[in-house]
Each structure stands twice: as C-alpha cells, then as structure tokens.
C-alpha cells in the first residue's frame, strides 16, 4: 500500500456487470471480491434520499439514513425545500475531526428563519435494535458491545439499542448542550480519525458517498474548535438539493455494495486477512471504521 | 464539541507553568488537567530528534522514535545530512489514508543517489517489549492484545513484542514488497482514520508534533492510491533538517506532555469519562488513537 509501484486497486468504477467468479487459487483481495460480485450485490443510490451539497470546488453527496434518524431526515427535507442552506457557509474545519456548515448568523437577530422546519428535535442518538437487520462484524470494538452494518451504514449496539457509528465520512446534526437542540440546520461530517466518543451523544443521519475530499481538504480554521476566525475564510455553501429535485443529467448515479451479501462478507474477510503480496503479517483483525463500503459509478 | 458556542478547549499554548491544582468540584476536563499539570509533567522537544519538513505552505515537525526504529532514524539522519530530500516532492495524498513524499524519479536511472545512506534496511516493524516502560491504556483494542504509550508514542503489544501504532499523524518509511526494501528515503504520514492493519507490516519512526494540517489538506491525487497523476501536481519539498542544524531563532520549541505522569493518567480518564456539559452519555471508553498527546509552545 505504501509503495509507489503497486497495481491499482481503484478500478471499481470500470467493472463490468457480470464479472467472472474468482479463480480458486486467486488471493482474496478487495479488487478480486468486487470483480466477482454479482450485479444483484449492488444497489443503486436512491436519489430521494441522496442529499447534494454544492461547493465552488464541486459537489458532495450524502446518503441519508431515515431508519436511524427519521425526524432529522424529515427536517432536513423541509430545510432543503425552503432553500434554507443556499448561501450559507462552512464555518468550521477542525483538523482530524469535522467540517461543519450552517448559518453564520445563527443565534443572532439576523439568523435565517427555518421556515417550515423545526428549531429543535427530540434526540435520535440511538434507536431500538428490534426491527433492524444487522450484519454483524466479528471485531473487538473499543466503544460498543457489538458492531456491524445496516444497509451500508456502520452501526454499534448493546442489549436493546443500535446507533450509527462516527466513522470517517459520517454526517451528523450539530447541537447545543440541550439534547433537543439539534435540528439539522447545522450539519457536520467526520473528516478525521473516528470520534466514536460522540456515538449516542449526537444524531447521525447519513454518510458521504461521493466527494468527501471536497470537505477533507478544506483549510483548517484557526479559531477555537477549528472555526474560521474571519468571515472571509468561510467557504460558501451554494445550495443543497435532493437528487430527485435535479434534472436527470445532473444526478450522480452510484451503486453501493449491499452489506447483507456474501460478497460483502468476503470483502470483510479479504480486509481482515490481508493476502496481498505486500502484507507480511496478514493482520487477522479488522475494526468497524476500517471496513470499506464500496461505491462505484452506476452500471446500467 | 459540535456546537458553535462552546468555550475554547484550545488554549494549551498560553498556559502558565505553575497552574493551580484543580478544585475538587471542577469537572475533570482536558483543559482542567492541562492547567493543573506541573512544569515537570512536560518535556521539551529534543531538537536532535526533531525532524523539520519545509513546504511552501509552512513547516511540519516530527519527533523521531529511535527506541523503535534506530536504523531508520539513523538512515534518515544520513539522508538529511546529504541533503537528499531537498527539492524532492510530495507524490501522493490519498484521502483518509496517507501523504507520502520522496524522489519522483525513484526506481529509474535518474533516481537521486542516497549518498552515505542505505538503500534498504532490516525491518523495524516491532521490537522486544523488554526494556520498554509502557504506560498501559485500559482499552479494548481491535488490533493488539494490549496498548499503551512509550515516551509519547502510541504502542501496541503482544506477548514479547511492542510496536508503534498507526494513529493519525504517525510517520512511516514506505517500502516495496520485500521486507528489507524500506530505507526512509520515502516517507509517509497518516492523514486519516488509523490504518492499524499496517502495524507490524511497515516501519514507523516518529510522529507529527507540529503542522500536520500542512499535509492533511493537500489536494488528493487522482491516480491510483492517491498518487498525483501529473508531475505538475506534486508538491515541492523544499528541504528537511534536524532542529539542531537550525539557527536558534528558526527552531520551533515545543513542550510535550509526558505520558508516564499522573497528569497524563488524569487526561486519559478525562477523555474516557466525558464530563463536559455537552456530553449526555459520558462514554466510559476510549481507544488508543483517540487519546490526545498534548503539545504546547515551549514555556521557559
């Protein structure tokens, strides 16, 4: 991996639909598993829960998780419908932590009205495990009794509860000290080592599926907590839209590997036991936030 | 943490040397622990193992770990003494993974000679646990039987062995497929979620103590593995120097919190049990790479 002359593992977007099965003697690798995956192992990104963030540098796309945060997802729908986000700004980029956007005037008399949306929602920090199909991950986790995946989202759980985990790229709703002070009007994305101590303390409502590098390379703010010290440093948010609002030719069509498939299980094993020639110690272990959640350009 | 109106936790650089002890009723927080730390809980960065990387955007400083990688540290000394790195380039910036620099012509007839330095060193992927004073961290780790800290470095261990852990900001020596192909002539820094599967597979030789944001915000390369597709995208490395080679006024003097102190132990507890008002669930758990390793501007 840390070698200039390795073959690319990044050819995901060019895979054919009906790739050959892995030869029995082929080492199990991510590339091999994805090449061998059936078309039905992928699902197309649902544009009705694909949230687009437009920056001058390009677009970031999130897949929302209404199963975990129905009220926050619904409130964000109202905010987007009211064009709340259009013309706001990225206010914060803290190294190894998060990028965050919202209304620079929030909390002042000049704050932008939220329209039909709520100013504060009941916490959706976790939900009942009942009713969820969790694909378990065999891993020793520092923060949760058990971990796994639900519909492509990393999840922690204990006896009765399940919650989305703060892995790289997860999308959350900032809040104040009151549990019900989050609304989705201020959003953040994890851009560093998974801050799993935030799990069950704040509502996560989705994950990044395209363009996270637009957020992760943002200049770091120099004020406390990575806020930009000057308004002039803030990065304009041009607009936010749902995919279904966009003309067909502006939609970014993606396929996501289903996490309830044998292909995903093989992928996890390929990443747990690293058989690529470069690895001398095959590791034999894997942590929740190091499991890749493959995304490719949509294949018709 | 994810709230615009919190007090700053980032005033580390302005602490006084003899801060008052924490009032008994004060919640244990990182800021509180650091304010209460004695002058002797800090050690000044040793300029003889402080490695400076000069980019046009500013300087990055690494503290090297000769206890773990004596031969790689020694080889890097020879490379720096021979001015090997001056005028090379950052070749790779892979999102959520690493930034890496070296000779764009490596492996070709135009490769820059290494001078007195070796082209390949025996692996220093781990070492004997004997002879190390490991401050243990009470944590369930996905990748190691036990984890802790040695002189400010995050460490994993098993029965007889100990190794530096691939946390955010760690500095490593790239290698090819042969275990002895690393030399320190190609270096990388972790700029994403800890890729702990690399532990014991490659030599780590230090950690970033200043300026990591110069590396973490670099544009991501679009070629395989985050390599820059065009030479024009590569980011110039102007020079690398050890602190002891620099005029006094160009040295960046830093204090690092000692990890074998009661203050560090209290810091870990403050980060394990989050008592800040914002936290509703105090967590009660912590993972190796989420333990802060405080650095402040040197206090005379």
Coordinates of C-alpha atoms in Angstrom, one line a residue:
Chain A
X1 CA 0.0 0.0 0.0
X2 CA 2.8 2.3 0.9
X3 CA 4.7 1.6 -2.2
X4 CA 4.8 3.5 -5.4
X5 CA 4.8 0.7 -7.8
X6 CA 1.8 -1.4 -6.8
X7 CA -1.0 -2.2 -9.1
X8 CA -4.1 0.0 -8.8
X9 CA -6.8 -1.2 -6.5
X10 CA -9.0 1.7 -7.6
X11 CA -10.6 0.4 -10.8
X12 CA -14.0 0.0 -9.2
X13 CA -15.8 2.4 -11.5
X14 CA -14.9 0.4 -14.6
X15 CA -16.0 -3.0 -13.5
X16 CA -18.3 -4.9 -15.8
X17 CA -21.6 -6.1 -14.6
X18 CA -21.1 -9.8 -15.0
X19 CA -17.6 -10.3 -13.9
X20 CA -16.1 -13.8 -13.7
X21 CA -16.0 -15.6 -10.4
X22 CA -12.7 -15.6 -8.6
X23 CA -10.3 -18.4 -9.6
X24 CA -9.9 -20.7 -6.6
X25 CA -6.2 -20.0 -6.4
X26 CA -6.5 -16.2 -6.6
X27 CA -5.7 -14.5 -3.3
X28 CA -8.8 -12.9 -1.9
X29 CA -8.4 -9.2 -2.3
X30 CA -10.8 -6.3 -2.4
X31 CA -10.4 -5.9 -6.1
X32 CA -11.0 -9.6 -6.6
X33 CA -14.1 -9.7 -4.5
X34 CA -15.6 -6.7 -6.2
X35 CA -14.8 -8.0 -9.7
X36 CA -16.6 -11.3 -8.8
X37 CA -19.6 -9.6 -7.2
X38 CA -22.9 -10.2 -8.9
X39 CA -24.9 -7.2 -10.2
X40 CA -27.5 -8.0 -7.5
X41 CA -24.9 -7.4 -4.8
X42 CA -25.0 -3.8 -5.7
X43 CA -28.0 -1.4 -5.1
X44 CA -28.4 1.9 -6.9
X45 CA -28.3 5.0 -4.7
X46 CA -31.8 6.1 -4.1
X47 CA -32.0 9.7 -5.3
X48 CA -34.8 10.5 -2.9
X49 CA -32.5 10.2 0.0
X50 CA -29.4 11.4 -1.8
X51 CA -28.5 14.9 -0.5
X52 CA -26.3 17.0 -2.6
X53 CA -24.0 19.8 -1.2
X54 CA -22.7 22.2 -3.8
X55 CA -19.5 24.0 -3.1
X56 CA -17.4 26.0 -5.5
X57 CA -15.0 23.1 -5.6
X58 CA -17.7 20.6 -6.6
X59 CA -20.4 18.5 -5.2
X60 CA -20.6 16.2 -2.2
X61 CA -23.3 13.6 -2.0
X62 CA -24.7 12.0 1.2
X63 CA -26.9 9.0 1.6
X64 CA -29.4 9.7 4.4
X65 CA -30.5 7.1 7.0
X66 CA -34.2 7.6 7.8
X67 CA -34.2 4.2 9.6
X68 CA -32.0 5.8 12.3
X69 CA -32.9 9.5 12.2
X70 CA -36.4 9.8 10.6
X71 CA -37.2 13.2 12.2
X72 CA -33.8 14.8 11.4
X73 CA -34.1 13.5 7.8
X74 CA -37.6 14.9 7.5
X75 CA -36.5 18.3 9.0
X76 CA -33.6 18.4 6.5
X77 CA -36.1 17.8 3.7
X78 CA -38.1 20.8 4.9
X79 CA -34.9 22.9 5.1
X80 CA -33.8 22.0 1.6
X81 CA -37.3 22.5 0.3
X82 CA -37.2 26.0 1.8
X83 CA -33.8 26.6 0.3
X84 CA -32.5 27.3 3.8
X85 CA -28.9 26.2 3.1
X86 CA -28.5 28.1 -0.1
X87 CA -25.9 30.8 0.5
X88 CA -24.9 29.7 4.0
X89 CA -21.3 28.7 4.7
X90 CA -18.9 26.1 6.0
X91 CA -18.0 27.7 9.4
X92 CA -15.5 25.1 10.8
X93 CA -12.8 22.8 9.7
X94 CA -11.0 21.2 12.6
X95 CA -8.1 19.0 11.8
X96 CA -8.6 15.3 12.4
X97 CA -12.2 15.9 13.4
X98 CA -15.0 17.5 11.5
X99 CA -16.1 20.1 8.8
X100 CA -19.3 21.8 9.7
X101 CA -21.7 24.2 7.9
X102 CA -24.7 26.3 8.8
X103 CA -25.8 29.9 9.2
X104 CA -23.0 32.3 10.2
X105 CA -25.7 34.4 11.9
X106 CA -27.3 31.5 13.9
X107 CA -28.2 32.6 17.4
X108 CA -28.4 36.3 16.5
X109 CA -31.3 38.5 15.4
X110 CA -30.0 38.2 11.8
X111 CA -30.4 34.4 11.8
X112 CA -32.1 33.0 8.8
X113 CA -35.6 31.7 9.5
X114 CA -36.0 27.9 9.3
X115 CA -39.4 28.2 7.6
X116 CA -41.5 25.0 8.0
X117 CA -38.7 23.2 9.7
X118 CA -38.3 22.7 13.5
X119 CA -35.7 24.5 15.5
X120 CA -35.2 21.6 17.8
X121 CA -35.9 17.9 17.5
X122 CA -36.0 15.0 20.0
X123 CA -32.6 13.3 20.1
X124 CA -32.2 10.4 17.6
X125 CA -28.9 9.3 19.1
X126 CA -29.9 5.7 19.0
X127 CA -32.9 3.5 18.3
X128 CA -34.3 0.1 19.2
X129 CA -32.4 -2.8 17.8
X130 CA -35.7 -4.5 17.2
X131 CA -36.7 -4.2 13.6
X132 CA -33.1 -3.8 12.2
X133 CA -31.3 -6.5 10.2
X134 CA -27.7 -6.0 11.5
X135 CA -25.0 -7.8 9.5
X136 CA -22.6 -8.5 12.4
X137 CA -18.9 -7.7 12.2
X138 CA -16.6 -10.1 14.1
X139 CA -14.4 -7.4 15.8
X140 CA -13.3 -6.3 19.2
X141 CA -14.6 -2.8 19.5
X142 CA -13.4 -0.1 21.9
X143 CA -16.7 1.6 22.1
X144 CA -19.6 -0.8 21.6
X145 CA -20.6 -4.2 22.8
X146 CA -21.3 -5.3 19.2
X147 CA -20.8 -3.7 15.8
X148 CA -22.0 -4.4 12.3
X149 CA -23.7 -2.9 9.3
X150 CA -27.3 -1.9 8.3
X151 CA -27.9 -1.0 4.7
X152 CA -24.4 0.2 4.2
X153 CA -24.1 2.1 7.5
X154 CA -21.7 1.2 10.3
X155 CA -23.6 0.5 13.5
X156 CA -22.8 -0.1 17.1
X157 CA -25.2 -1.8 19.5
X158 CA -25.7 -3.0 23.0
X159 CA -28.6 -5.0 24.6
X160 CA -31.6 -3.2 23.2
X161 CA -30.1 -0.3 21.3
X162 CA -28.4 0.4 18.0
X163 CA -26.8 3.5 16.7
X164 CA -24.9 4.9 13.7
X165 CA -21.1 5.0 14.4
X166 CA -19.0 8.1 13.9
X167 CA -16.7 6.7 11.2
X168 CA -14.9 8.8 8.6
X169 CA -17.4 10.5 6.3
X170 CA -20.5 10.2 8.6
X171 CA -23.0 13.1 8.5
X172 CA -24.3 14.5 11.8
X173 CA -26.6 17.2 13.1
X174 CA -24.7 19.6 15.4
X175 CA -26.5 20.5 18.6
X176 CA -26.0 22.8 21.7
X177 CA -25.9 21.5 25.3
X178 CA -29.6 20.6 25.4
X179 CA -30.3 17.2 23.9
X180 CA -33.2 18.5 21.9
X181 CA -31.3 21.5 20.4
X182 CA -30.3 19.8 17.1
X183 CA -32.4 20.3 14.1
X184 CA -30.2 19.5 11.0
X185 CA -29.8 23.2 10.3
X186 CA -26.2 22.8 11.3
X187 CA -24.5 19.8 9.8
X188 CA -21.1 18.2 10.2
X189 CA -19.0 15.5 8.5
X190 CA -16.3 13.4 10.2
X191 CA -13.0 14.2 8.4
X192 CA -10.5 12.5 10.7
X193 CA -10.0 9.5 13.0
X194 CA -13.4 8.2 14.0
X195 CA -14.5 10.2 17.1
X196 CA -16.6 7.3 18.4
X197 CA -17.0 9.0 21.8
X198 CA -19.6 11.1 20.0
X199 CA -21.7 8.0 19.4
X200 CA -25.1 8.2 21.2
X201 CA -24.4 11.8 22.1
X202 CA -25.5 13.4 18.9
X203 CA -27.7 12.5 15.9
X204 CA -26.1 11.0 12.9
X205 CA -28.3 11.0 9.8
X206 CA -26.2 9.8 6.9
X207 CA -22.9 9.1 5.3
X208 CA -20.8 10.6 2.5
X209 CA -20.9 8.5 -0.7
X210 CA -19.2 11.0 -3.1
X211 CA -16.8 13.8 -3.0
X212 CA -15.7 13.8 0.6
X213 CA -12.3 15.2 -0.5
X214 CA -14.1 18.5 -1.1
X215 CA -14.6 18.7 2.7
X216 CA -11.5 16.9 4.0
X217 CA -9.0 19.3 2.3
X218 CA -10.7 22.5 3.5
X219 CA -8.2 24.8 5.1
X220 CA -8.3 24.3 8.9
X221 CA -9.9 27.1 10.9
X222 CA -7.5 28.8 13.3
X223 CA -10.1 29.8 16.0
X224 CA -11.1 27.5 18.8
X225 CA -12.5 24.2 17.6
X226 CA -11.4 24.8 14.1
X227 CA -13.9 27.7 13.4
X228 CA -12.8 30.1 10.8
X229 CA -11.5 33.2 12.6
X230 CA -12.7 35.6 9.9
X231 CA -16.0 35.5 8.0
X232 CA -13.9 35.9 4.8
X233 CA -12.4 32.5 5.4
X234 CA -15.8 30.8 5.5
X235 CA -16.5 28.6 2.4
X236 CA -19.7 29.3 0.6
X237 CA -22.4 26.7 0.5
X238 CA -24.0 27.4 -2.8
X239 CA -27.0 25.1 -2.4
X240 CA -28.3 21.8 -1.1
X241 CA -30.7 19.6 -3.0
X242 CA -32.1 16.2 -3.1
X243 CA -31.3 14.1 -6.1
X244 CA -35.0 13.8 -7.1
X245 CA -35.1 17.6 -7.5
X246 CA -32.3 17.6 -10.0
X247 CA -32.5 17.2 -13.8
X248 CA -31.5 13.6 -14.8
X249 CA -28.3 14.8 -16.2
X250 CA -27.2 16.5 -13.0
X251 CA -27.7 13.4 -10.9
X252 CA -24.7 11.5 -9.8
X253 CA -25.7 7.9 -10.2
X254 CA -23.9 5.5 -7.9
X255 CA -24.0 1.8 -7.0
X256 CA -23.3 0.8 -3.4
X257 CA -22.3 -2.6 -2.4
X258 CA -25.0 -4.3 -0.3
X259 CA -23.7 -5.1 3.2
X260 CA -26.1 -8.1 3.6
X261 CA -24.5 -10.1 0.8
X262 CA -21.9 -12.9 0.6
X263 CA -19.8 -10.6 -1.4
X264 CA -19.6 -8.1 1.4
X265 CA -18.8 -10.9 3.8
X266 CA -15.9 -11.9 1.5
X267 CA -14.8 -8.3 1.3
X268 CA -14.6 -8.1 5.1
X269 CA -12.6 -11.3 5.2
X270 CA -10.3 -10.0 2.4
X271 CA -9.6 -6.9 4.5
X272 CA -9.2 -8.9 7.8
X273 CA -6.7 -11.4 6.4
X274 CA -4.6 -9.3 4.0
X275 CA -3.3 -11.6 1.3
X276 CA -1.9 -9.0 -1.0
X277 CA 1.8 -9.7 -1.6
X278 CA 2.8 -6.5 0.3
X279 CA 1.5 -7.7 3.6
X280 CA 4.0 -9.8 5.6
X281 CA 1.8 -10.0 8.7
X282 CA -1.7 -10.8 7.4
X283 CA -3.2 -8.9 10.4
X284 CA -6.2 -11.2 11.1
X285 CA -8.2 -8.4 12.7
X286 CA -10.4 -5.6 11.5
X287 CA -12.1 -2.6 13.1
X288 CA -15.5 -1.3 12.2
X289 CA -14.4 2.0 10.7
X290 CA -11.7 0.3 8.6
X291 CA -14.2 -1.8 6.7
X292 CA -14.6 -0.3 3.2
X293 CA -18.1 0.5 2.0
X294 CA -17.6 0.3 -1.8
X295 CA -19.2 2.8 -4.1
X296 CA -18.9 2.8 -7.9
X297 CA -20.3 4.7 -10.8
X298 CA -23.7 3.2 -11.6
X299 CA -23.6 0.4 -14.1
X300 CA -26.8 0.0 -16.2
Chain B
X1 CA -18.0 19.8 20.7
X2 CA -20.3 20.1 17.7
X3 CA -21.7 23.3 18.9
X4 CA -20.7 26.8 17.8
X5 CA -21.0 28.5 21.1
X6 CA -18.8 26.3 23.4
X7 CA -15.8 27.7 25.2
X8 CA -12.5 27.1 23.7
X9 CA -10.6 24.0 24.7
X10 CA -7.6 25.0 22.7
X11 CA -5.8 27.4 25.0
X12 CA -2.9 25.0 25.6
X13 CA -0.2 27.2 24.3
X14 CA -1.0 30.0 26.8
X15 CA -0.9 28.0 30.0
X16 CA 1.3 29.2 32.8
X17 CA 4.0 27.0 34.2
X18 CA 2.7 26.7 37.8
X19 CA -1.0 26.4 37.3
X20 CA -3.3 25.9 40.4
X21 CA -4.4 22.4 41.2
X22 CA -7.9 21.5 40.1
X23 CA -10.6 22.5 42.5
X24 CA -12.1 19.3 43.8
X25 CA -15.6 20.1 42.5
X26 CA -14.4 21.0 39.0
X27 CA -15.3 18.5 36.3
X28 CA -12.3 16.7 35.1
X29 CA -11.7 18.0 31.5
X30 CA -8.7 18.1 29.2
X31 CA -8.3 21.9 29.7
X32 CA -8.5 21.4 33.5
X33 CA -6.0 18.7 33.6
X34 CA -3.5 20.6 31.5
X35 CA -3.9 23.7 33.5
X36 CA -3.2 21.8 36.7
X37 CA -0.2 19.9 35.3
X38 CA 3.2 20.7 36.9
X39 CA 6.0 22.0 34.8
X40 CA 7.8 18.7 35.3
X41 CA 4.9 16.9 33.6
X42 CA 6.1 18.4 30.3
X43 CA 9.3 17.7 28.5
X44 CA 10.8 19.9 25.9
X45 CA 11.1 18.6 22.4
X46 CA 14.6 17.3 21.8
X47 CA 15.8 19.2 18.8
X48 CA 18.3 16.5 17.9
X49 CA 15.4 14.1 17.1
X50 CA 13.1 16.8 15.8
X51 CA 12.8 16.5 12.0
X52 CA 11.6 19.5 10.1
X53 CA 9.9 19.3 6.7
X54 CA 9.7 22.6 4.8
X55 CA 6.9 23.1 2.3
X56 CA 5.8 26.3 0.7
X57 CA 2.8 26.3 3.0
X58 CA 5.0 26.1 6.1
X59 CA 6.8 23.7 8.2
X60 CA 5.9 20.3 9.7
X61 CA 7.8 18.9 12.6
X62 CA 8.2 15.3 13.6
X63 CA 9.6 13.7 16.7
X64 CA 11.5 10.6 15.8
X65 CA 11.5 7.4 17.8
X66 CA 15.0 5.8 17.9
X67 CA 13.9 3.4 20.6
X68 CA 11.6 1.7 18.0
X69 CA 13.4 2.3 14.7
X70 CA 17.1 3.0 15.4
X71 CA 18.3 2.1 12.0
X72 CA 15.7 4.0 10.1
X73 CA 16.3 7.1 12.2
X74 CA 20.0 6.8 11.6
X75 CA 19.5 6.4 7.9
X76 CA 17.2 9.4 7.8
X77 CA 20.0 11.3 9.6
X78 CA 22.3 10.4 6.8
X79 CA 19.8 11.3 4.1
X80 CA 19.2 14.7 5.7
X81 CA 22.9 15.3 6.2
X82 CA 23.4 14.6 2.5
X83 CA 20.5 17.0 1.6
X84 CA 18.8 14.1 -0.1
X85 CA 15.3 15.4 0.5
X86 CA 15.9 19.0 -0.7
X87 CA 14.0 19.5 -3.9
X88 CA 12.0 16.2 -3.9
X89 CA 8.2 16.2 -3.7
X90 CA 5.1 15.0 -2.1
X91 CA 4.0 12.4 -4.6
X92 CA 0.8 11.1 -3.0
X93 CA -2.1 12.3 -1.0
X94 CA -4.8 9.6 -0.6
X95 CA -8.0 10.6 1.1
X96 CA -8.5 9.1 4.6
X97 CA -5.1 7.4 4.4
X98 CA -1.6 9.0 3.9
X99 CA 0.5 11.7 2.4
X100 CA 3.8 10.5 1.1
X101 CA 7.0 12.1 -0.3
X102 CA 10.2 11.0 -1.9
X103 CA 12.0 11.1 -5.2
X104 CA 9.8 11.3 -8.3
X105 CA 12.5 9.5 -10.2
X106 CA 13.0 6.7 -7.7
X107 CA 13.4 3.4 -9.5
X108 CA 14.7 4.9 -12.7
X109 CA 18.1 5.8 -14.0
X110 CA 17.5 9.4 -13.0
X111 CA 17.0 8.5 -9.3
X112 CA 18.8 10.7 -6.9
X113 CA 21.7 8.9 -5.2
X114 CA 21.3 8.2 -1.5
X115 CA 24.9 9.1 -0.7
X116 CA 26.0 7.6 2.6
X117 CA 22.6 6.2 3.4
X118 CA 21.5 2.6 2.9
X119 CA 19.0 1.6 0.1
X120 CA 17.4 -1.0 2.2
X121 CA 17.2 -1.7 5.9
X122 CA 16.2 -4.7 8.0
X123 CA 12.6 -4.3 9.0
X124 CA 11.9 -2.5 12.3
X125 CA 8.2 -3.3 12.3
X126 CA 8.3 -4.2 16.0
X127 CA 10.8 -4.7 18.8
X128 CA 11.2 -6.6 22.0
X129 CA 8.9 -5.4 24.8
X130 CA 11.8 -6.0 27.2
X131 CA 13.5 -2.7 28.0
X132 CA 10.4 -0.6 27.4
X133 CA 8.4 1.2 30.0
X134 CA 4.9 1.0 28.6
X135 CA 2.2 3.1 30.3
X136 CA -0.8 0.8 29.7
X137 CA -4.1 2.1 28.4
X138 CA -7.1 0.3 29.7
X139 CA -8.9 -0.2 26.4
X140 CA -10.3 -2.9 24.2
X141 CA -8.3 -2.8 21.0
X142 CA -9.3 -4.2 17.7
X143 CA -5.7 -4.8 16.6
X144 CA -3.5 -5.5 19.6
X145 CA -3.6 -7.6 22.7
X146 CA -2.5 -4.6 24.7
X147 CA -2.0 -0.9 24.0
X148 CA -0.3 2.0 25.8
X149 CA 2.3 4.7 25.5
X150 CA 6.0 4.9 25.5
X151 CA 7.5 8.4 25.7
X152 CA 4.5 10.0 24.0
X153 CA 4.1 7.4 21.3
X154 CA 1.1 5.1 20.9
X155 CA 2.1 1.5 21.1
X156 CA 0.6 -1.9 20.6
X157 CA 2.0 -5.1 22.1
X158 CA 1.6 -8.9 22.5
X159 CA 3.5 -11.5 24.5
X160 CA 7.1 -10.4 23.7
X161 CA 6.7 -7.7 21.1
X162 CA 5.8 -4.0 21.0
X163 CA 5.3 -1.7 18.0
X164 CA 4.4 1.8 17.2
X165 CA 0.7 2.1 16.2
X166 CA -0.6 3.7 13.0
X167 CA -2.5 6.5 14.6
X168 CA -3.2 9.8 12.9
X169 CA 0.0 11.8 12.4
X170 CA 2.4 8.8 12.6
X171 CA 5.4 8.9 10.4
X172 CA 6.5 5.8 8.5
X173 CA 9.0 4.6 5.9
X174 CA 7.4 3.3 2.7
X175 CA 8.7 0.0 1.4
X176 CA 8.2 -2.3 -1.6
X177 CA 7.1 -5.9 -1.3
X178 CA 10.4 -7.0 0.1
X179 CA 10.5 -6.6 3.9
X180 CA 14.0 -5.0 3.7
X181 CA 13.2 -2.5 0.9
X182 CA 12.4 0.4 3.2
X183 CA 15.1 2.9 3.9
X184 CA 13.4 6.2 5.0
X185 CA 14.1 7.7 1.6
X186 CA 10.3 7.6 1.0
X187 CA 8.3 8.8 4.0
X188 CA 4.6 8.9 4.7
X189 CA 2.3 10.4 7.3
X190 CA -1.1 9.0 8.4
X191 CA -3.7 11.7 7.5
X192 CA -6.9 9.7 8.0
X193 CA -8.6 7.1 10.2
X194 CA -5.9 5.0 11.8
X195 CA -4.9 2.2 9.3
X196 CA -3.9 -0.1 12.1
X197 CA -3.7 -3.1 9.7
X198 CA -0.3 -1.6 8.7
X199 CA 1.0 -2.2 12.2
X200 CA 3.9 -4.7 12.2
X201 CA 3.9 -4.5 8.4
X202 CA 6.0 -1.4 7.9
X203 CA 8.4 0.7 9.9
X204 CA 7.1 3.6 11.8
X205 CA 9.8 6.0 13.0
X206 CA 8.1 9.0 14.5
X207 CA 5.0 11.2 14.9
X208 CA 3.9 14.7 13.9
X209 CA 4.1 17.3 16.7
X210 CA 3.6 20.4 14.6
X211 CA 1.9 21.5 11.4
X212 CA 0.1 18.3 10.3
X213 CA -2.5 20.4 8.7
X214 CA 0.1 21.3 6.0
X215 CA -0.2 17.6 5.0
X216 CA -3.8 16.8 5.8
X217 CA -5.2 19.5 3.5
X218 CA -3.1 18.6 0.5
X219 CA -5.2 18.1 -2.7
X220 CA -5.9 14.4 -3.1
X221 CA -4.2 12.7 -6.0
X222 CA -6.4 11.3 -8.7
X223 CA -4.2 8.4 -9.8
X224 CA -4.3 5.0 -8.2
X225 CA -3.6 5.1 -4.4
X226 CA -3.8 8.8 -4.4
X227 CA -0.7 9.5 -6.4
X228 CA -0.7 12.7 -8.3
X229 CA -1.4 12.0 -11.9
X230 CA 0.8 14.8 -13.2
X231 CA 4.2 15.8 -12.1
X232 CA 2.9 19.4 -12.0
X233 CA 0.6 18.5 -9.2
X234 CA 3.4 17.2 -7.0
X235 CA 4.0 19.5 -4.0
X236 CA 7.7 20.6 -3.6
X237 CA 9.6 19.5 -0.6
X238 CA 12.0 22.4 -0.1
X239 CA 14.2 20.8 2.5
X240 CA 14.4 18.6 5.5
X241 CA 16.5 19.4 8.5
X242 CA 17.1 18.4 12.1
X243 CA 16.4 21.0 14.7
X244 CA 20.0 21.0 15.9
X245 CA 21.1 22.2 12.4
X246 CA 18.9 25.3 12.5
X247 CA 19.7 28.7 14.0
X248 CA 18.1 29.1 17.4
X249 CA 15.5 31.5 16.0
X250 CA 14.3 29.1 13.4
X251 CA 13.7 26.2 15.9
X252 CA 10.2 25.5 16.9
X253 CA 10.3 24.9 20.6
X254 CA 7.6 22.7 21.9
X255 CA 6.7 21.0 25.2
X256 CA 5.1 17.6 25.1
X257 CA 3.1 16.2 27.9
X258 CA 4.9 13.2 29.4
X259 CA 2.9 10.1 29.1
X260 CA 4.3 8.5 32.3
X261 CA 2.8 11.0 34.6
X262 CA -0.2 11.2 36.8
X263 CA -1.4 14.2 34.7
X264 CA -1.5 12.1 31.6
X265 CA -3.3 9.4 33.5
X266 CA -5.9 12.0 34.6
X267 CA -6.1 13.3 31.0
X268 CA -6.9 9.8 29.8
X269 CA -9.6 9.5 32.4
X270 CA -11.0 12.9 31.5
X271 CA -11.3 11.7 27.9
X272 CA -12.7 8.3 28.8
X273 CA -15.4 9.7 31.1
X274 CA -16.5 12.9 29.4
X275 CA -17.8 15.3 32.0
X276 CA -18.2 18.4 29.8
X277 CA -21.7 19.7 29.9
X278 CA -22.2 18.8 26.3
X279 CA -21.9 15.1 26.8
X280 CA -25.1 13.4 27.8
X281 CA -23.7 9.9 27.6
X282 CA -20.3 10.1 29.4
X283 CA -18.9 7.3 27.1
X284 CA -16.8 5.4 29.6
X285 CA -14.5 4.0 26.9
X286 CA -11.5 5.2 24.9
X287 CA -9.5 3.9 22.1
X288 CA -5.7 4.2 21.6
X289 CA -5.8 6.6 18.7
X290 CA -8.3 8.9 20.3
X291 CA -6.1 9.7 23.3
X292 CA -4.7 13.2 22.8
X293 CA -1.0 13.7 23.1
X294 CA -0.8 17.3 24.1
X295 CA 1.8 19.7 22.6
X296 CA 2.2 23.3 23.6
X297 CA 4.5 26.2 22.7
X298 CA 7.6 25.9 25.0
X299 CA 7.3 27.6 28.3
X300 CA 10.6 28.7 29.8

